Amino acid sequence: MVDDTRTAAFNRRQFLMVGGAAVGLAAVAGDPLRATSAHAAEAAGSRRPNVVVVLADDLGWGEIGSFGQTKISTPNLDRLAREGVRYTDFHAGGPVCAPSRCSMLTGMHSGHATVRNNPEPGNGDEPLRADEVTFALLLQTMGYRTALMGKWGFSPDDPGHHSSPNSQGFDEFFGYLTHIHAHDYYPSYLWHNTDRIEFPENAGSAMAAYAPDLFADRALRFIDQHHADPFLLMLSTNVPHSPQQVPDLGQYATMDWSDGDRAHAAQITRMDGDIGRIVAKLEERGIADDTVFLFMSDNGPHEEGAPSHDPDFFDASGPFTGYKRNLLEGGIRVPAIVWAPGLTGQEPGGPAGTVEETPWAMWDVLPTLADLAGAPMPPFVDGRSMRSTFDAASAESVAADRPLYWWRLEPYTTPRAQAVEGGRVRNAAEALRQGDWKALRYAPARDRSVPDSDWSVELYHLASDPGETTNVAALHPEVAASLVALMKQAWIEPPMDRPAWRPDGLTIDAPEFITAGIPTVVPVTMANQFDTTITNVTVELLVPDGWSVAGRRRLPFLRAGRLCVTSFDVVAGLAVTEEQQVVALVRFVRDGEAREATLAAPVQSTPAPPQSTSFVSDLAWLSSANAWGPVERDMSNGRNGAGDGPAISIGGQEWAKGLGVHAPSEVVVYVGGACSRFTSVVGIDDFSARQSSTGSVVFQVWGDGSKLYDSGLVTAALGARSIDLPITGVDVLRLVVTDSGNGNTHDHASWADAIVHVG
């Protein structure tokens, strides 16, 4: 075991793998930590504030009363604005849902964030990274109970996915996992963590269980259950996103408006009522003064769905031009309110009842919540804490002229959004705000890599022209050029390379593969990213059954800003095809509280690499799909056992050794950098050719994730072709056969004489 303690270098490159949702700090012995921590803080008079975040969906800047709305009633939000802080220059993370919400969750603008666009038609939601740092994960690390009720939109409809809410820092989730599912106000099912909750009352065309009501009810239940703990509650409603559906029209039922306008107004007023219920619950539980309540919208107002409604009827964008999907202010400037009665105070001149006119954006939410919770700050975030704007005791300020950046690549259009942009909604576009100046530029199509000269640049002075009606780029070319230069600096091609970082400071430099029986060093790093010394630090590494590990680290203390590295000697057991994992475990005491953090890294035990030139069919495989072997004869489309099918034959020539596969297929073998070449003869097997001449496939060879060979289209008529590839240094070899996609099933293919050469 080798130990090293030194000043923390949090930007160093590490290979970080996060396994499952069990990441971050957990309590010792049955999770009493969070409750104990909360009560201890209360006893000391320093309880960390609860946080409630309410995010509306497609609510325009001008659609609540405190922002100038006259037709739609929002008394509860108006009360929060009177008693809190109203942000009139607050911006969404983007002009559409997914990039905006990603910016909010991760503290990065859309030039750096993981998810930068809404999903393309037919594609699923873009996921967050497995090692993403969300504000939920930060607060979870600090002992907060965390919950999300409502719309998620960053994973497939699979609660076990690495990008599900439970895997991204939320202890409890109730709602829609996917973006498209959230378009259904009367769903047949919702997810509660990993449980699928059915709503038979919504079967067929029935409309009984209204999802936003269910989310608000769950939010109230969560507050009841965890009012004694510090908690984070996010109510991510899908109101007022299309379609315009609501259980009743309420006070708007008799209005001489269109059906869609009445329903749209009723949606917003109903949401306002849910906010009132949450505030009343906080007051009932006596924790309103211990709570910071944030309200905002994810982008500008929409104009879609049935029955149709008219955003202009409500002056939904306020004094600004644009709608959802536009980078004009109407598409990205949104209402925001912070209500924090325990922090704003009621003294004259204090924050309560004030209007904040400094430009802020959604990527400022994560730093704000981290500041409130006393959580360490990721080094790669773009945002700044807003706390000074609503906390009478905070004096930190943010420059009003810091650059704010937005990117857009949107697959859909709507008439009003198209009209204000001159038909360019589907074009690649970006915007940058600095002080009172704002520049937009549009590519000629959807490719952002075109030369600068192909882009169309517009410049607006928002202080004198908030509606962005007059493009002054020709009058101020130096300003336009300066802002375009800042745009280019703000964009980093995805995925953005950033340091491995976790709020609990724990990382593992685990190799992907460990050869069975051979000692392998696995370093575990514990960085103290808190602002105080931690004591009684113990670092361990847990390994699968049948493996062995040597090394354990104990430190009496670890000062703030320092780290310790513990290297464990791991010996893997017999090679298996299933992925396994090692788990780093650290225990320590901070501010008198016993804490525990775990981090899992996937690893796979492998056989020893080939010692001599070998047929691939004679090696142990790490995995296979639609490939039958090791085989010396093909499997007659998989229906017969090895050895009793026809011989491997391509174009009438037979081979004694090889692999029979049925596209799409994959064979993965571990060669451990020991081989210099891979050779084979490939083609459509005569077994398929005799049945039909339509069979066609593509053969590929991959080494350690890089494509080394692509055959192009191979048909029976083309016969066999030879492969001879250098594979020096390759650890994992993947033999892939893809179907051409022409719908035929006569794509039984063969890797004849597939050989890895040593020396």
PDB file of N, CA, C and O in Angstrom, residues 79-112:
ATOM      1  N   ARG A  79     -48.093  37.412  -3.994  1.00  0.00           N
ATOM      2  CA  ARG A  79     -47.732  37.596  -2.582  1.00  0.00           C
ATOM      3  C   ARG A  79     -46.246  37.330  -2.369  1.00  0.00           C
ATOM      4  O   ARG A  79     -45.560  38.092  -1.679  1.00  0.00           O
ATOM      5  N   LEU A  80     -45.736  36.256  -2.958  1.00  0.00           N
ATOM      6  CA  LEU A  80     -44.313  35.938  -2.805  1.00  0.00           C
ATOM      7  C   LEU A  80     -43.454  37.063  -3.365  1.00  0.00           C
ATOM      8  O   LEU A  80     -42.396  37.391  -2.808  1.00  0.00           O
ATOM      9  N   ALA A  81     -43.880  37.651  -4.482  1.00  0.00           N
ATOM     10  CA  ALA A  81     -43.126  38.761  -5.063  1.00  0.00           C
ATOM     11  C   ALA A  81     -43.138  39.980  -4.141  1.00  0.00           C
ATOM     12  O   ALA A  81     -42.124  40.675  -4.000  1.00  0.00           O
ATOM     13  N   ARG A  82     -44.287  40.255  -3.504  1.00  0.00           N
ATOM     14  CA  ARG A  82     -44.374  41.401  -2.595  1.00  0.00           C
ATOM     15  C   ARG A  82     -43.479  41.220  -1.373  1.00  0.00           C
ATOM     16  O   ARG A  82     -42.856  42.165  -0.894  1.00  0.00           O
ATOM     17  N   GLU A  83     -43.422  39.984  -0.871  1.00  0.00           N
ATOM     18  CA  GLU A  83     -42.683  39.724   0.359  1.00  0.00           C
ATOM     19  C   GLU A  83     -41.252  39.274   0.097  1.00  0.00           C
ATOM     20  O   GLU A  83     -40.452  39.202   1.045  1.00  0.00           O
ATOM     21  N   GLY A  84     -40.940  38.963  -1.170  1.00  0.00           N
ATOM     22  CA  GLY A  84     -39.614  38.479  -1.494  1.00  0.00           C
ATOM     23  C   GLY A  84     -38.902  39.388  -2.469  1.00  0.00           C
ATOM     24  O   GLY A  84     -38.969  40.617  -2.360  1.00  0.00           O
ATOM     25  N   VAL A  85     -38.230  38.784  -3.429  1.00  0.00           N
ATOM     26  CA  VAL A  85     -37.486  39.537  -4.435  1.00  0.00           C
ATOM     27  C   VAL A  85     -37.969  39.112  -5.815  1.00  0.00           C
ATOM     28  O   VAL A  85     -38.062  37.910  -6.106  1.00  0.00           O
ATOM     29  N   ARG A  86     -38.278  40.084  -6.647  1.00  0.00           N
ATOM     30  CA  ARG A  86     -38.739  39.832  -8.015  1.00  0.00           C
ATOM     31  C   ARG A  86     -37.593  40.144  -8.971  1.00  0.00           C
ATOM     32  O   ARG A  86     -37.034  41.246  -8.955  1.00  0.00           O
ATOM     33  N   TYR A  87     -37.260  39.159  -9.815  1.00  0.00           N
ATOM     34  CA  TYR A  87     -36.127  39.287 -10.734  1.00  0.00           C
ATOM     35  C   TYR A  87     -36.661  39.585 -12.134  1.00  0.00           C
ATOM     36  O   TYR A  87     -37.233  38.710 -12.793  1.00  0.00           O
ATOM     37  N   THR A  88     -36.465  40.809 -12.582  1.00  0.00           N
ATOM     38  CA  THR A  88     -37.026  41.213 -13.869  1.00  0.00           C
ATOM     39  C   THR A  88     -36.068  40.997 -15.025  1.00  0.00           C
ATOM     40  O   THR A  88     -36.459  41.172 -16.186  1.00  0.00           O
ATOM     41  N   ASP A  89     -34.825  40.635 -14.726  1.00  0.00           N
ATOM     42  CA  ASP A  89     -33.830  40.398 -15.784  1.00  0.00           C
ATOM     43  C   ASP A  89     -33.220  39.010 -15.598  1.00  0.00           C
ATOM     44  O   ASP A  89     -32.008  38.828 -15.684  1.00  0.00           O
ATOM     45  N   PHE A  90     -34.090  38.034 -15.342  1.00  0.00           N
ATOM     46  CA  PHE A  90     -33.667  36.653 -15.140  1.00  0.00           C
ATOM     47  C   PHE A  90     -33.874  35.872 -16.433  1.00  0.00           C
ATOM     48  O   PHE A  90     -34.877  36.076 -17.130  1.00  0.00           O
ATOM     49  N   HIS A  91     -32.920  34.992 -16.746  1.00  0.00           N
ATOM     50  CA  HIS A  91     -32.955  34.291 -18.026  1.00  0.00           C
ATOM     51  C   HIS A  91     -32.968  32.777 -17.848  1.00  0.00           C
ATOM     52  O   HIS A  91     -32.304  32.230 -16.955  1.00  0.00           O
ATOM     53  N   ALA A  92     -33.701  32.120 -18.726  1.00  0.00           N
ATOM     54  CA  ALA A  92     -33.684  30.659 -18.792  1.00  0.00           C
ATOM     55  C   ALA A  92     -32.327  30.198 -19.310  1.00  0.00           C
ATOM     56  O   ALA A  92     -31.526  30.977 -19.833  1.00  0.00           O
ATOM     57  N   GLY A  93     -32.074  28.902 -19.182  1.00  0.00           N
ATOM     58  CA  GLY A  93     -30.832  28.348 -19.698  1.00  0.00           C
ATOM     59  C   GLY A  93     -30.840  28.167 -21.197  1.00  0.00           C
ATOM     60  O   GLY A  93     -29.792  27.918 -21.807  1.00  0.00           O
ATOM     61  N   GLY A  94     -32.014  28.287 -21.804  1.00  0.00           N
ATOM     62  CA  GLY A  94     -32.154  28.141 -23.243  1.00  0.00           C
ATOM     63  C   GLY A  94     -33.578  28.441 -23.646  1.00  0.00           C
ATOM     64  O   GLY A  94     -34.451  28.621 -22.789  1.00  0.00           O
ATOM     65  N   PRO A  95     -33.860  28.478 -24.942  1.00  0.00           N
ATOM     66  CA  PRO A  95     -35.206  28.810 -25.394  1.00  0.00           C
ATOM     67  C   PRO A  95     -36.160  27.621 -25.416  1.00  0.00           C
ATOM     68  O   PRO A  95     -37.317  27.774 -25.792  1.00  0.00           O
ATOM     69  N   VAL A  96     -35.661  26.437 -25.051  1.00  0.00           N
ATOM     70  CA  VAL A  96     -36.494  25.242 -24.973  1.00  0.00           C
ATOM     71  C   VAL A  96     -36.121  24.457 -23.723  1.00  0.00           C
ATOM     72  O   VAL A  96     -35.116  24.735 -23.054  1.00  0.00           O
ATOM     73  N   CYS A  97     -36.887  23.427 -23.466  1.00  0.00           N
ATOM     74  CA  CYS A  97     -36.895  22.737 -22.180  1.00  0.00           C
ATOM     75  C   CYS A  97     -35.569  22.110 -21.770  1.00  0.00           C
ATOM     76  O   CYS A  97     -34.981  22.473 -20.751  1.00  0.00           O
ATOM     77  N   ALA A  98     -35.079  21.131 -22.521  1.00  0.00           N
ATOM     78  CA  ALA A  98     -33.976  20.293 -22.049  1.00  0.00           C
ATOM     79  C   ALA A  98     -32.705  21.075 -21.748  1.00  0.00           C
ATOM     80  O   ALA A  98     -32.130  20.927 -20.661  1.00  0.00           O
ATOM     81  N   PRO A  99     -32.198  21.911 -22.674  1.00  0.00           N
ATOM     82  CA  PRO A  99     -30.972  22.637 -22.342  1.00  0.00           C
ATOM     83  C   PRO A  99     -31.150  23.606 -21.187  1.00  0.00           C
ATOM     84  O   PRO A  99     -30.231  23.825 -20.398  1.00  0.00           O
ATOM     85  N   SER A 100     -32.342  24.184 -21.078  1.00  0.00           N
ATOM     86  CA  SER A 100     -32.596  25.121 -19.994  1.00  0.00           C
ATOM     87  C   SER A 100     -32.533  24.417 -18.645  1.00  0.00           C
ATOM     88  O   SER A 100     -31.885  24.878 -17.698  1.00  0.00           O
ATOM     89  N   ARG A 101     -33.195  23.283 -18.548  1.00  0.00           N
ATOM     90  CA  ARG A 101     -33.219  22.544 -17.286  1.00  0.00           C
ATOM     91  C   ARG A 101     -31.856  21.957 -16.946  1.00  0.00           C
ATOM     92  O   ARG A 101     -31.482  21.870 -15.771  1.00  0.00           O
ATOM     93  N   CYS A 102     -31.104  21.559 -17.966  1.00  0.00           N
ATOM     94  CA  CYS A 102     -29.760  21.053 -17.717  1.00  0.00           C
ATOM     95  C   CYS A 102     -28.886  22.157 -17.130  1.00  0.00           C
ATOM     96  O   CYS A 102     -28.121  21.922 -16.179  1.00  0.00           O
ATOM     97  N   SER A 103     -28.992  23.367 -17.675  1.00  0.00           N
ATOM     98  CA  SER A 103     -28.238  24.490 -17.126  1.00  0.00           C
ATOM     99  C   SER A 103     -28.600  24.734 -15.670  1.00  0.00           C
ATOM    100  O   SER A 103     -27.732  24.981 -14.827  1.00  0.00           O
ATOM    101  N   MET A 104     -29.873  24.665 -15.360  1.00  0.00           N
ATOM    102  CA  MET A 104     -30.314  24.893 -13.987  1.00  0.00           C
ATOM    103  C   MET A 104     -29.753  23.833 -13.046  1.00  0.00           C
ATOM    104  O   MET A 104     -29.235  24.142 -11.967  1.00  0.00           O
ATOM    105  N   LEU A 105     -29.834  22.582 -13.454  1.00  0.00           N
ATOM    106  CA  LEU A 105     -29.402  21.480 -12.595  1.00  0.00           C
ATOM    107  C   LEU A 105     -27.895  21.456 -12.390  1.00  0.00           C
ATOM    108  O   LEU A 105     -27.415  21.071 -11.319  1.00  0.00           O
ATOM    109  N   THR A 106     -27.118  21.858 -13.415  1.00  0.00           N
ATOM    110  CA  THR A 106     -25.672  21.647 -13.382  1.00  0.00           C
ATOM    111  C   THR A 106     -24.852  22.918 -13.248  1.00  0.00           C
ATOM    112  O   THR A 106     -23.632  22.836 -13.085  1.00  0.00           O
ATOM    113  N   GLY A 107     -25.466  24.091 -13.355  1.00  0.00           N
ATOM    114  CA  GLY A 107     -24.731  25.333 -13.188  1.00  0.00           C
ATOM    115  C   GLY A 107     -23.873  25.715 -14.372  1.00  0.00           C
ATOM    116  O   GLY A 107     -22.981  26.564 -14.232  1.00  0.00           O
ATOM    117  N   MET A 108     -24.131  25.140 -15.548  1.00  0.00           N
ATOM    118  CA  MET A 108     -23.338  25.451 -16.743  1.00  0.00           C
ATOM    119  C   MET A 108     -24.243  25.952 -17.857  1.00  0.00           C
ATOM    120  O   MET A 108     -25.343  25.424 -18.048  1.00  0.00           O
ATOM    121  N   HIS A 109     -23.775  26.951 -18.601  1.00  0.00           N
ATOM    122  CA  HIS A 109     -24.551  27.443 -19.730  1.00  0.00           C
ATOM    123  C   HIS A 109     -24.468  26.458 -20.895  1.00  0.00           C
ATOM    124  O   HIS A 109     -23.723  25.471 -20.856  1.00  0.00           O
ATOM    125  N   SER A 110     -25.228  26.731 -21.946  1.00  0.00           N
ATOM    126  CA  SER A 110     -25.380  25.747 -23.020  1.00  0.00           C
ATOM    127  C   SER A 110     -24.184  25.667 -23.949  1.00  0.00           C
ATOM    128  O   SER A 110     -24.198  24.894 -24.905  1.00  0.00           O
ATOM    129  N   GLY A 111     -23.127  26.423 -23.688  1.00  0.00           N
ATOM    130  CA  GLY A 111     -21.874  26.222 -24.396  1.00  0.00           C
ATOM    131  C   GLY A 111     -20.979  25.216 -23.712  1.00  0.00           C
ATOM    132  O   GLY A 111     -19.979  24.767 -24.285  1.00  0.00           O
ATOM    133  N   HIS A 112     -21.330  24.844 -22.476  1.00  0.00           N
ATOM    134  CA  HIS A 112     -20.542  23.899 -21.697  1.00  0.00           C
ATOM    135  C   HIS A 112     -21.337  22.688 -21.220  1.00  0.00           C
ATOM    136  O   HIS A 112     -20.755  21.635 -20.948  1.00  0.00           O
TER     137      HIS A 112
END
